[in-house]
Amino acid sequence: MDASRPDLPTSSTVDKSAPARGGRRLDDLRFTNSFVNELPADPDERVVSRQVLGAAYSRVQPTPTSAPSLLSVSTDMLDELGLDHAVADTEQFTRVVTGNELLPGSDPYAMAYGGHQFGNWAGQLGDGRAIALGEIETDAGERWTLQLKGAGRTPYSRGADGLAVLRSSVREYLCSEAMHALGVPTTRALSLALTGDKVVRDMFYDGRPEAELGAVVCRVAPSFLRFGNYQLPASRGELDLLRALLDHTIERHEPDLTPATPDDSAAAYTALFARVSDRTADLMVEWMRVGFVHGVMNTDNLSILGLTIDYGPYGWLEDFDPSWTPNTTDAQHRRYRFGQQPQIAHWNLAQLGAALLPLIGDVEPLQAALDSFVDRYQAGYQQMMAAKLGLPSFDPATDDALIEGVVAVLQSAETDMTIFYRRLADVDLDAEGDQRFTPLLDAYYQPEQLTDDVRAGIDAWLDALAERLASLGDTAPSAADRRAAMNAVNPKYVLRNYLAQLAIDAAEAGDASKIAELLDTLRHPYDEQPAMEHLAAKRPDWARTRPGCSMLSCSS
């Protein structure tokens, strides 16, 4: 072990904290650690930036922090892990989720992977500021990997410090749990904690770095495998490692694909790729449904399980603009803009397919899976959009035009996407004039843009929607049923950037109450929650250009 990274205490060498009342204690967690047990490790234990060859991971311990303190914990995630809520009140919990103590059975590591960044091959990347504590198995038989983001330097840190600051950690923590509540596949977050240390970051990349509060998020997922895990060994010709990774993935996540003989491996790998393609298509449908923009869809940031992973400079589409990206690094070319996310996912899948080709040997089944992505995404998008409009199913004879029409309506004036769809459920399509239009007024940022021509276009589209519903005859849903159905897919509450920034500002001043308020509200994004109406309001004008509220950098 590197002398600069002392061994951390384990639970057997420290005093036990208060026992839990009901579920399991931390010391009761059962580590299975299939990733480190089944795949080759980096034999070099030096924690210095370097190329790691022939290995899936490097063992590395988190860096101890000076004065860890817990800011927030997700009780939903405690329940998923089978932990008693009282565990979060213990000093031991805070030590563990900040990397200051290792639980029995924990075998920390950082994964090796590569990736395409903004369309260009970047070579080895890896977990530069994330350290997995290990994989646990719950009483329900579920397996979860616990990972600390911001826990210190690894061989993949590329000269950086491996740490994270509070502002980015708040955003990751809240968005992970908010996306789960929205029904969008995602990695999860167990906790958010301060380290007690300062971290120097140049937030605007303008040569004026500042010392910020250090923080750690404990992330949780069935696996953090991403496209880049397979790309890296393929790029180096390390086909035995690539095969081992694929076999592990199938055994761990797709056991029904386990080949009967080695000769069946290529077919199993092809089937795995097809499932990754399907999941990725489904994920893109969900992102488009709720107006989420990832901001940095590099191949190392796409999960093979179809989860939203790595919450960096993400954003929520507030005023509807398909060309918008929240990433300052992408401001010129807008590669990762909202409207192009499905196409980028398809491109990324093609890169993954190219990595697998040496072990599959035939491009045709890979191409078939890529073609299937297009069909699956299109069908999913059409059905999703029909549901957002309150239609029981998609009819290509009429609904392609309706969908094109609503996209045009959203762009005819500066319109808040979330509020528009939510209020659309309240529109009386049988009414006329202002009576019909009034529920939509709150969705517009600049009402003066609602000229007679714009209003006429919106009215014409509402007429078409009313006609489509009327064509259903006796099978048409009642107004109440349609409203309930729409409100189940059109959220009222999303993690708007300005809300996250207000929570960050308060937390940096020592007040974590806004984090708690947002976490609690975003657990029920489709409910009305009358006391939380202020969290459903459109972006205030002061946030239009403020850093953190409009565009963000990758700095953490």
Coordinates of C-alpha atoms in Angstrom, one line a residue:
M1 CA 0.0 0.0 0.0
D2 CA 1.2 3.5 -0.8
A3 CA 2.7 5.0 2.3
S4 CA 0.9 8.2 1.7
R5 CA -2.5 6.4 2.0
P6 CA -2.7 4.9 5.5
D7 CA -4.9 1.9 6.1
L8 CA -8.3 3.0 7.3
P9 CA -9.8 1.6 10.5
T10 CA -12.4 -1.1 10.2
S11 CA -15.4 -1.6 12.5
S12 CA -13.4 -4.2 14.4
T13 CA -11.0 -1.5 15.5
V14 CA -13.3 1.3 16.5
D15 CA -16.1 1.7 19.0
K16 CA -19.6 0.7 17.9
S17 CA -22.1 3.4 17.6
A18 CA -25.7 3.2 18.7
P19 CA -27.5 0.0 17.5
A20 CA -30.3 0.2 15.0
R21 CA -33.9 -0.3 16.2
G22 CA -35.3 -2.5 13.4
G23 CA -33.4 -3.3 10.2
R24 CA -29.8 -4.1 9.8
R25 CA -26.8 -2.3 11.3
L26 CA -23.9 -1.3 9.0
D27 CA -21.8 -4.1 10.3
D28 CA -24.5 -6.5 9.2
L29 CA -24.1 -5.6 5.5
R30 CA -23.0 -8.7 3.5
F31 CA -20.3 -7.9 1.0
T32 CA -20.1 -10.2 -2.0
N33 CA -17.7 -8.2 -4.2
S34 CA -18.2 -10.1 -7.4
F35 CA -16.4 -7.5 -9.5
V36 CA -13.1 -7.7 -7.7
N37 CA -13.4 -11.4 -7.0
E38 CA -14.0 -12.4 -10.7
L39 CA -11.9 -9.9 -12.6
P40 CA -8.2 -9.2 -12.8
A41 CA -6.7 -6.5 -10.5
D42 CA -4.0 -4.0 -11.1
P43 CA -0.9 -5.5 -9.5
D44 CA 0.6 -2.1 -8.8
E45 CA -0.8 -0.5 -5.6
R46 CA 0.8 2.9 -6.1
V47 CA -1.8 5.6 -6.1
V48 CA -0.2 7.7 -8.8
S49 CA -1.6 8.7 -12.2
R50 CA -0.5 6.1 -14.7
Q51 CA -1.7 3.8 -17.4
V52 CA -3.2 0.6 -16.0
L53 CA -2.8 -2.4 -18.3
G54 CA -4.6 -5.7 -18.3
A55 CA -6.7 -5.0 -15.3
A56 CA -10.4 -4.1 -14.7
Y57 CA -9.7 -2.1 -11.6
S58 CA -7.2 -0.9 -9.0
R59 CA -7.5 -1.5 -5.3
V60 CA -7.3 1.9 -3.6
Q61 CA -8.4 3.2 -0.2
P62 CA -10.4 6.4 0.3
T63 CA -8.5 9.4 1.6
P64 CA -9.4 10.2 5.2
T65 CA -11.0 13.6 5.9
S66 CA -10.4 16.0 8.7
A67 CA -13.9 16.6 10.1
P68 CA -16.7 14.7 8.4
S69 CA -20.3 15.7 9.0
L70 CA -23.5 14.4 7.5
L71 CA -25.7 16.8 5.6
S72 CA -28.5 14.6 4.3
V73 CA -29.5 10.9 3.9
S74 CA -32.0 9.3 1.7
T75 CA -34.3 7.2 3.8
D76 CA -35.7 5.6 0.6
M77 CA -32.2 4.3 -0.1
L78 CA -31.8 3.1 3.5
D79 CA -34.9 1.1 3.0
E80 CA -33.6 -0.4 -0.2
L81 CA -30.4 -1.5 1.6
G82 CA -32.4 -2.9 4.5
L83 CA -30.8 -0.6 7.0
D84 CA -32.6 0.8 10.0
H85 CA -33.1 4.6 9.7
A86 CA -31.4 5.0 13.1
V87 CA -28.1 3.9 11.5
A88 CA -27.9 7.3 9.8
D89 CA -27.7 8.9 13.2
T90 CA -24.5 7.1 14.2
E91 CA -21.0 8.4 14.0
Q92 CA -20.0 5.2 12.3
F93 CA -22.4 5.9 9.4
T94 CA -20.8 9.3 8.8
R95 CA -17.3 7.8 8.9
V96 CA -18.2 5.1 6.4
V97 CA -19.9 7.3 3.9
T98 CA -17.0 9.8 3.9
G99 CA -14.3 7.1 3.5
N100 CA -13.0 7.4 7.1
E101 CA -13.8 3.8 8.0
L102 CA -14.1 0.5 6.2
L103 CA -16.8 -2.0 7.0
P104 CA -15.9 -5.7 7.4
G105 CA -15.7 -7.2 4.0
S106 CA -15.3 -4.0 2.1
D107 CA -12.7 -4.2 -0.6
P108 CA -12.4 -0.7 -2.1
Y109 CA -11.4 -0.2 -5.8
A110 CA -11.5 2.2 -8.7
M111 CA -12.6 0.9 -12.1
A112 CA -10.5 1.2 -15.3
Y113 CA -12.3 2.4 -18.4
G114 CA -11.9 4.6 -21.4
G115 CA -14.3 6.5 -23.6
H116 CA -15.1 8.9 -26.4
Q117 CA -15.4 12.5 -25.1
F118 CA -17.2 14.9 -27.3
G119 CA -16.8 12.4 -30.2
N120 CA -13.1 11.9 -29.8
W121 CA -11.4 8.8 -28.4
A122 CA -9.8 9.9 -25.1
G123 CA -8.0 6.7 -24.1
Q124 CA -7.9 5.6 -20.5
L125 CA -10.2 7.6 -18.2
G126 CA -11.4 5.5 -15.2
D127 CA -12.7 6.3 -11.8
G128 CA -10.7 9.5 -11.1
R129 CA -12.7 10.6 -8.1
A130 CA -14.9 7.7 -7.3
I131 CA -14.0 4.7 -5.1
A132 CA -16.3 1.7 -4.7
L133 CA -16.5 0.3 -1.2
G134 CA -17.8 -3.0 -2.6
E135 CA -20.9 -4.9 -3.5
I136 CA -23.4 -5.9 -0.9
E137 CA -26.4 -8.3 -1.0
T138 CA -29.6 -7.4 0.8
D139 CA -32.0 -9.8 2.6
A140 CA -34.2 -9.5 -0.5
G141 CA -31.4 -10.9 -2.7
E142 CA -30.6 -7.6 -4.4
R143 CA -27.0 -6.6 -5.0
W144 CA -25.9 -3.0 -4.7
T145 CA -22.5 -1.4 -5.2
L146 CA -21.6 1.4 -2.8
Q147 CA -19.4 4.0 -4.2
L148 CA -18.0 7.2 -2.8
K149 CA -17.7 10.2 -5.2
G150 CA -15.1 12.7 -4.1
A151 CA -13.2 10.2 -1.9
G152 CA -9.7 10.9 -3.1
R153 CA -7.0 10.2 -5.6
T154 CA -6.8 7.0 -7.7
P155 CA -4.5 5.9 -10.5
Y156 CA -7.1 7.3 -12.9
S157 CA -7.1 10.8 -11.4
R158 CA -4.9 12.1 -14.3
G159 CA -3.1 14.5 -12.0
A160 CA -6.3 15.8 -10.2
D161 CA -7.0 15.4 -6.5
G162 CA -9.9 13.0 -6.8
L163 CA -12.0 15.2 -4.5
A164 CA -15.4 16.9 -5.0
V165 CA -17.0 20.2 -3.8
L166 CA -20.3 20.8 -2.2
R167 CA -22.0 22.5 -5.1
S168 CA -21.6 19.5 -7.5
S169 CA -22.3 17.0 -4.7
V170 CA -25.6 18.6 -3.8
R171 CA -26.6 18.4 -7.5
E172 CA -25.6 14.8 -7.8
Y173 CA -27.3 13.8 -4.6
L174 CA -30.6 15.5 -5.2
C175 CA -30.9 14.6 -8.9
S176 CA -30.2 10.9 -8.3
E177 CA -33.1 10.6 -6.0
A178 CA -35.3 13.0 -8.0
M179 CA -34.9 10.9 -11.2
H180 CA -35.7 7.7 -9.3
A181 CA -39.0 9.2 -8.1
L182 CA -39.8 10.4 -11.6
G183 CA -39.5 6.8 -12.8
V184 CA -36.3 7.4 -14.8
P185 CA -33.7 4.6 -14.5
T186 CA -30.8 6.0 -12.5
T187 CA -28.0 5.4 -10.1
R188 CA -29.1 6.3 -6.6
A189 CA -27.6 8.3 -3.7
L190 CA -27.5 7.2 -0.1
S191 CA -26.0 10.3 1.5
L192 CA -24.4 13.7 1.2
A193 CA -21.6 14.7 3.6
L194 CA -19.1 17.4 4.2
T195 CA -15.5 16.4 4.6
G196 CA -14.3 19.3 6.7
D197 CA -11.7 20.1 4.1
K198 CA -11.4 22.8 1.5
V199 CA -11.0 21.9 -2.2
V200 CA -9.6 24.3 -4.8
R201 CA -11.5 24.6 -8.0
D202 CA -11.6 26.9 -11.0
M203 CA -15.4 26.9 -11.5
F204 CA -15.4 29.1 -14.6
Y205 CA -12.0 27.9 -16.0
D206 CA -11.0 31.6 -16.0
G207 CA -7.7 31.2 -14.1
R208 CA -9.3 32.3 -10.8
P209 CA -9.5 29.2 -8.6
E210 CA -11.2 29.4 -5.2
A211 CA -11.2 27.2 -2.1
E212 CA -14.6 25.5 -1.7
L213 CA -16.2 23.2 0.8
G214 CA -15.3 19.5 0.1
A215 CA -18.0 16.9 0.1
V216 CA -18.7 13.2 -0.6
V217 CA -21.7 11.6 -2.1
C218 CA -22.3 7.9 -1.4
R219 CA -23.7 6.6 -4.7
V220 CA -25.5 3.3 -5.0
A221 CA -26.3 1.2 -8.1
P222 CA -26.5 -2.5 -9.1
S223 CA -23.4 -1.8 -11.1
F224 CA -21.4 1.2 -12.3
L225 CA -20.3 -0.5 -15.5
R226 CA -20.4 1.8 -18.5
F227 CA -19.7 1.5 -22.2
G228 CA -16.1 2.6 -21.6
N229 CA -15.3 -0.4 -19.5
Y230 CA -15.4 -2.5 -22.6
Q231 CA -14.0 0.0 -25.0
L232 CA -10.7 0.3 -23.1
P233 CA -9.5 -3.3 -23.3
A234 CA -10.8 -3.5 -26.9
S235 CA -8.7 -0.5 -27.9
R236 CA -5.6 -2.1 -26.5
G237 CA -6.2 -5.6 -27.9
E238 CA -6.7 -7.0 -24.4
L239 CA -9.3 -9.5 -25.6
D240 CA -9.0 -11.9 -22.7
L241 CA -9.9 -9.0 -20.3
L242 CA -12.7 -7.9 -22.6
R243 CA -14.0 -11.5 -22.6
A244 CA -13.7 -11.7 -18.8
L245 CA -15.7 -8.4 -18.5
L246 CA -18.4 -9.7 -20.7
D247 CA -18.7 -13.0 -19.0
H248 CA -18.9 -11.2 -15.6
T249 CA -21.6 -8.9 -16.9
I250 CA -23.7 -11.8 -18.1
E251 CA -23.2 -13.8 -15.0
R252 CA -23.9 -10.9 -12.7
H253 CA -26.7 -9.1 -14.6
E254 CA -28.0 -11.4 -17.4
P255 CA -27.6 -15.0 -16.2
D256 CA -30.2 -16.3 -18.6
L257 CA -27.8 -15.4 -21.4
T258 CA -25.0 -17.7 -20.0
P259 CA -23.7 -19.7 -22.9
A260 CA -24.0 -23.4 -22.7
T261 CA -20.6 -23.9 -24.3
P262 CA -17.7 -21.5 -25.2
D263 CA -18.8 -21.8 -28.8
D264 CA -22.0 -20.0 -27.8
S265 CA -20.2 -17.0 -26.4
A266 CA -20.5 -14.8 -29.5
A267 CA -24.3 -15.2 -29.5
A268 CA -24.4 -14.4 -25.8
Y269 CA -22.4 -11.2 -26.3
T270 CA -24.6 -10.2 -29.2
A271 CA -27.7 -10.8 -27.1
L272 CA -26.2 -8.7 -24.3
F273 CA -25.5 -5.8 -26.7
A274 CA -29.1 -6.0 -27.9
R275 CA -30.4 -5.6 -24.4
V276 CA -28.0 -2.7 -23.7
S277 CA -29.4 -1.1 -26.9
D278 CA -33.0 -1.6 -25.8
R279 CA -32.4 -0.2 -22.3
T280 CA -30.6 2.8 -23.7
A281 CA -33.5 3.5 -26.1
D282 CA -35.9 3.3 -23.2
L283 CA -33.8 5.6 -21.1
M284 CA -33.7 8.3 -23.9
V285 CA -37.5 8.2 -24.0
E286 CA -37.6 8.9 -20.3
W287 CA -35.1 11.8 -20.5
M288 CA -37.2 13.3 -23.3
R289 CA -40.4 12.8 -21.3
V290 CA -39.3 14.8 -18.3
G291 CA -37.1 17.3 -20.1
F292 CA -33.7 16.2 -18.7
V293 CA -30.5 17.1 -20.4
H294 CA -27.5 15.1 -19.4
G295 CA -24.9 17.6 -20.7
V296 CA -22.0 15.2 -21.1
M297 CA -23.0 12.0 -22.9
N298 CA -19.5 10.7 -23.4
T299 CA -19.3 6.9 -23.9
D300 CA -17.9 6.6 -20.4
N301 CA -21.0 8.2 -19.1
L302 CA -23.5 5.7 -20.4
S303 CA -24.5 2.7 -18.3
I304 CA -24.7 -0.8 -19.7
L305 CA -27.8 -1.2 -17.4
G306 CA -29.6 1.7 -19.0
L307 CA -29.2 3.9 -15.9
T308 CA -28.7 7.7 -15.8
I309 CA -25.1 7.9 -14.5
D310 CA -22.7 10.7 -13.7
Y311 CA -24.6 13.8 -12.8
G312 CA -22.3 16.6 -13.9
P313 CA -23.4 19.7 -15.9
Y314 CA -26.9 18.4 -16.4
G315 CA -30.0 20.6 -16.6
W316 CA -33.8 20.6 -16.9
L317 CA -35.4 22.0 -20.0
E318 CA -37.3 25.0 -18.6
D319 CA -38.0 27.2 -21.6
F320 CA -38.5 24.6 -24.4
D321 CA -35.5 24.7 -26.7
P322 CA -34.3 21.5 -28.3
S323 CA -30.9 23.1 -29.0
W324 CA -30.2 23.8 -25.4
T325 CA -27.3 22.3 -23.5
P326 CA -26.3 23.0 -19.9
N327 CA -22.6 22.3 -20.5
T328 CA -20.4 25.4 -21.0
T329 CA -17.8 23.1 -22.6
D330 CA -20.4 22.2 -25.2
A331 CA -21.7 25.8 -25.7
Q332 CA -20.2 26.2 -29.2
H333 CA -21.0 22.9 -30.9
R334 CA -24.0 21.8 -28.7
R335 CA -23.2 18.1 -29.4
Y336 CA -25.1 17.1 -26.3
R337 CA -28.1 19.3 -26.7
F338 CA -31.6 18.2 -25.6
G339 CA -33.0 17.3 -29.0
Q340 CA -29.9 15.3 -30.1
Q341 CA -29.7 13.0 -27.1
P342 CA -31.2 10.0 -28.8
Q343 CA -28.9 10.3 -31.8
I344 CA -25.9 10.6 -29.5
A345 CA -27.0 7.5 -27.6
H346 CA -27.2 5.6 -30.9
W347 CA -23.7 6.8 -31.9
N348 CA -22.4 5.7 -28.5
L349 CA -23.9 2.3 -28.9
A350 CA -22.1 2.0 -32.3
Q351 CA -18.8 2.6 -30.5
L352 CA -19.7 -0.1 -27.9
G353 CA -20.6 -2.4 -30.8
A354 CA -17.2 -1.8 -32.4
A355 CA -15.5 -2.7 -29.2
L356 CA -17.4 -6.0 -29.0
L357 CA -16.9 -6.9 -32.7
P358 CA -13.5 -8.7 -32.2
L359 CA -15.3 -11.3 -29.9
I360 CA -18.4 -11.5 -32.0
G361 CA -16.9 -11.6 -35.4
D362 CA -19.9 -10.7 -37.4
V363 CA -21.1 -7.1 -37.8
E364 CA -24.6 -7.9 -39.0
P365 CA -26.2 -8.8 -35.6
L366 CA -24.6 -5.8 -34.1
Q367 CA -26.0 -3.6 -36.9
A368 CA -29.4 -5.3 -36.4
A369 CA -29.4 -4.2 -32.7
L370 CA -28.5 -0.7 -33.7
D371 CA -31.3 -0.6 -36.2
S372 CA -33.6 -1.9 -33.5
F373 CA -32.6 1.0 -31.3
V374 CA -34.0 3.4 -33.8
D375 CA -37.3 1.5 -34.1
R376 CA -37.6 1.0 -30.3
Y377 CA -36.9 4.6 -29.5
Q378 CA -39.3 5.9 -32.1
A379 CA -42.1 3.7 -30.9
G380 CA -41.4 4.5 -27.3
Y381 CA -41.2 8.2 -28.1
Q382 CA -44.5 8.2 -29.9
Q383 CA -46.4 6.3 -27.2
M384 CA -44.8 8.6 -24.5
M385 CA -45.9 11.7 -26.3
A386 CA -49.4 10.4 -26.8
A387 CA -49.5 9.8 -23.0
K388 CA -48.3 13.3 -22.3
L389 CA -51.2 14.6 -24.4
G390 CA -53.7 12.4 -22.6
L391 CA -54.3 10.0 -25.5
P392 CA -54.7 6.3 -24.5
S393 CA -52.5 5.2 -27.4
F394 CA -50.6 6.5 -30.4
D395 CA -52.3 6.5 -33.8
P396 CA -49.9 7.4 -36.7
A397 CA -52.8 8.6 -38.9
T398 CA -53.4 11.6 -36.6
D399 CA -50.8 11.7 -33.8
D400 CA -47.6 12.4 -35.8
A401 CA -49.2 15.7 -36.7
L402 CA -50.3 16.3 -33.2
I403 CA -46.8 15.7 -31.8
E404 CA -45.2 17.9 -34.4
G405 CA -47.9 20.5 -33.6
V406 CA -47.2 20.6 -29.9
V407 CA -43.4 20.9 -30.5
A408 CA -44.2 23.9 -32.7
V409 CA -46.5 25.4 -30.0
L410 CA -43.9 25.0 -27.4
Q411 CA -41.4 27.0 -29.5
S412 CA -43.9 29.7 -30.7
A413 CA -43.3 31.6 -27.5
E414 CA -40.9 31.1 -24.6
T415 CA -42.7 28.3 -22.8
D416 CA -41.9 26.3 -19.7
M417 CA -42.1 22.7 -20.7
T418 CA -42.9 21.2 -17.3
I419 CA -45.7 23.7 -16.5
F420 CA -47.2 23.6 -20.0
Y421 CA -47.8 19.8 -20.0
R422 CA -48.9 19.8 -16.4
R423 CA -51.5 22.6 -17.0
L424 CA -52.6 21.1 -20.3
A425 CA -54.4 18.5 -18.2
D426 CA -56.5 21.4 -16.8
V427 CA -57.5 22.8 -20.1
D428 CA -61.2 22.5 -21.0
L429 CA -61.0 21.6 -24.6
D430 CA -64.7 22.2 -25.1
A431 CA -64.4 25.8 -23.9
E432 CA -63.4 28.8 -26.2
G433 CA -61.2 31.8 -26.0
D434 CA -59.7 32.9 -22.7
Q435 CA -61.6 30.3 -20.7
R436 CA -59.8 27.5 -22.6
F437 CA -56.4 29.2 -22.7
T438 CA -56.2 30.5 -19.1
P439 CA -54.8 27.4 -17.5
L440 CA -51.7 27.6 -19.8
L441 CA -50.8 31.2 -19.0
D442 CA -48.4 30.4 -16.1
A443 CA -46.2 28.4 -18.6
Y444 CA -45.1 31.5 -20.5
Y445 CA -42.0 33.5 -19.5
Q446 CA -42.8 36.5 -21.7
P447 CA -46.6 36.9 -22.1
E448 CA -46.1 39.7 -24.5
Q449 CA -44.9 37.1 -27.0
L450 CA -48.5 35.7 -27.1
T451 CA -49.5 37.7 -30.1
D452 CA -52.7 37.1 -32.0
D453 CA -50.9 34.9 -34.5
V454 CA -49.3 32.8 -31.7
R455 CA -52.6 32.5 -29.9
A456 CA -54.3 31.5 -33.1
G457 CA -51.7 28.7 -33.6
I458 CA -52.1 27.4 -30.1
D459 CA -55.9 27.5 -30.5
A460 CA -55.7 25.6 -33.8
W461 CA -53.6 22.9 -32.1
L462 CA -56.0 22.6 -29.2
D463 CA -58.8 22.2 -31.7
A464 CA -56.9 19.4 -33.3
L465 CA -56.4 17.7 -29.9
A466 CA -60.0 18.1 -29.1
E467 CA -61.0 16.6 -32.4
R468 CA -58.7 13.6 -31.9
L469 CA -60.2 12.9 -28.5
A470 CA -63.7 13.2 -29.8
S471 CA -62.9 10.7 -32.5
L472 CA -62.5 8.1 -29.8
G473 CA -66.3 8.2 -29.2
D474 CA -67.5 6.1 -26.3
T475 CA -63.9 4.9 -25.6
A476 CA -62.7 8.5 -25.0
P477 CA -61.5 9.0 -21.4
S478 CA -63.5 11.4 -19.2
A479 CA -62.0 14.7 -18.4
A480 CA -61.2 13.5 -14.9
D481 CA -59.6 10.3 -16.1
R482 CA -57.6 12.1 -18.7
R483 CA -56.3 14.6 -16.2
A484 CA -55.3 11.8 -13.8
A485 CA -53.5 9.9 -16.6
M486 CA -51.7 13.0 -17.8
N487 CA -50.6 14.0 -14.3
A488 CA -49.1 10.5 -13.8
V489 CA -46.6 11.1 -16.6
N490 CA -46.2 14.9 -16.6
P491 CA -44.5 15.9 -13.3
K492 CA -45.2 19.0 -11.4
Y493 CA -41.9 19.1 -9.6
V494 CA -38.5 18.7 -11.2
L495 CA -35.0 19.7 -10.0
R496 CA -34.8 23.0 -11.7
N497 CA -31.3 24.4 -11.8
Y498 CA -32.2 27.5 -9.8
L499 CA -33.7 25.5 -7.0
A500 CA -30.6 23.4 -6.8
Q501 CA -28.5 26.5 -6.7
L502 CA -30.6 28.1 -3.9
A503 CA -30.0 24.9 -1.9
I504 CA -26.3 25.0 -2.6
D505 CA -26.1 28.7 -1.6
A506 CA -27.9 27.9 1.7
A507 CA -25.8 24.8 2.4
E508 CA -22.5 26.8 1.8
A509 CA -23.8 29.2 4.4
G510 CA -24.4 26.4 6.9
D511 CA -28.1 25.8 6.3
A512 CA -29.1 22.3 4.9
S513 CA -32.8 22.9 5.2
K514 CA -33.4 23.6 1.5
I515 CA -31.7 20.3 0.6
A516 CA -34.1 18.5 2.9
E517 CA -37.1 20.4 1.5
L518 CA -36.2 19.6 -2.1
L519 CA -35.4 15.9 -1.3
D520 CA -38.8 15.5 0.4
T521 CA -40.7 17.3 -2.3
L522 CA -39.0 15.6 -5.2
R523 CA -39.8 12.2 -3.7
H524 CA -43.4 12.8 -4.9
P525 CA -43.0 14.7 -8.2
Y526 CA -46.5 13.9 -9.6
D527 CA -48.4 14.9 -6.5
E528 CA -49.9 18.3 -6.0
Q529 CA -48.3 19.1 -2.6
P530 CA -50.1 22.5 -2.1
A531 CA -47.6 23.6 0.5
M532 CA -44.8 23.3 -2.0
E533 CA -46.2 25.3 -4.8
H534 CA -43.2 27.7 -4.7
L535 CA -41.0 24.7 -5.9
A536 CA -43.2 24.3 -9.0
A537 CA -42.8 27.9 -10.2
K538 CA -41.0 28.6 -13.5
R539 CA -37.5 29.9 -13.4
P540 CA -37.3 33.5 -12.1
D541 CA -35.7 36.1 -14.4
W542 CA -32.7 36.6 -12.1
A543 CA -31.7 33.0 -12.8
R544 CA -31.8 33.3 -16.5
T545 CA -28.0 33.9 -16.8
R546 CA -26.7 33.3 -13.3
P547 CA -24.0 30.6 -13.1
G548 CA -25.3 27.4 -11.8
C549 CA -28.9 28.3 -12.9
S550 CA -28.4 28.4 -16.6
M551 CA -25.2 26.7 -17.8
L552 CA -22.6 24.8 -15.8
S553 CA -19.0 23.7 -16.2
C554 CA -17.6 20.2 -15.6
S555 CA -15.7 21.6 -12.6
S556 CA -16.5 19.8 -9.4

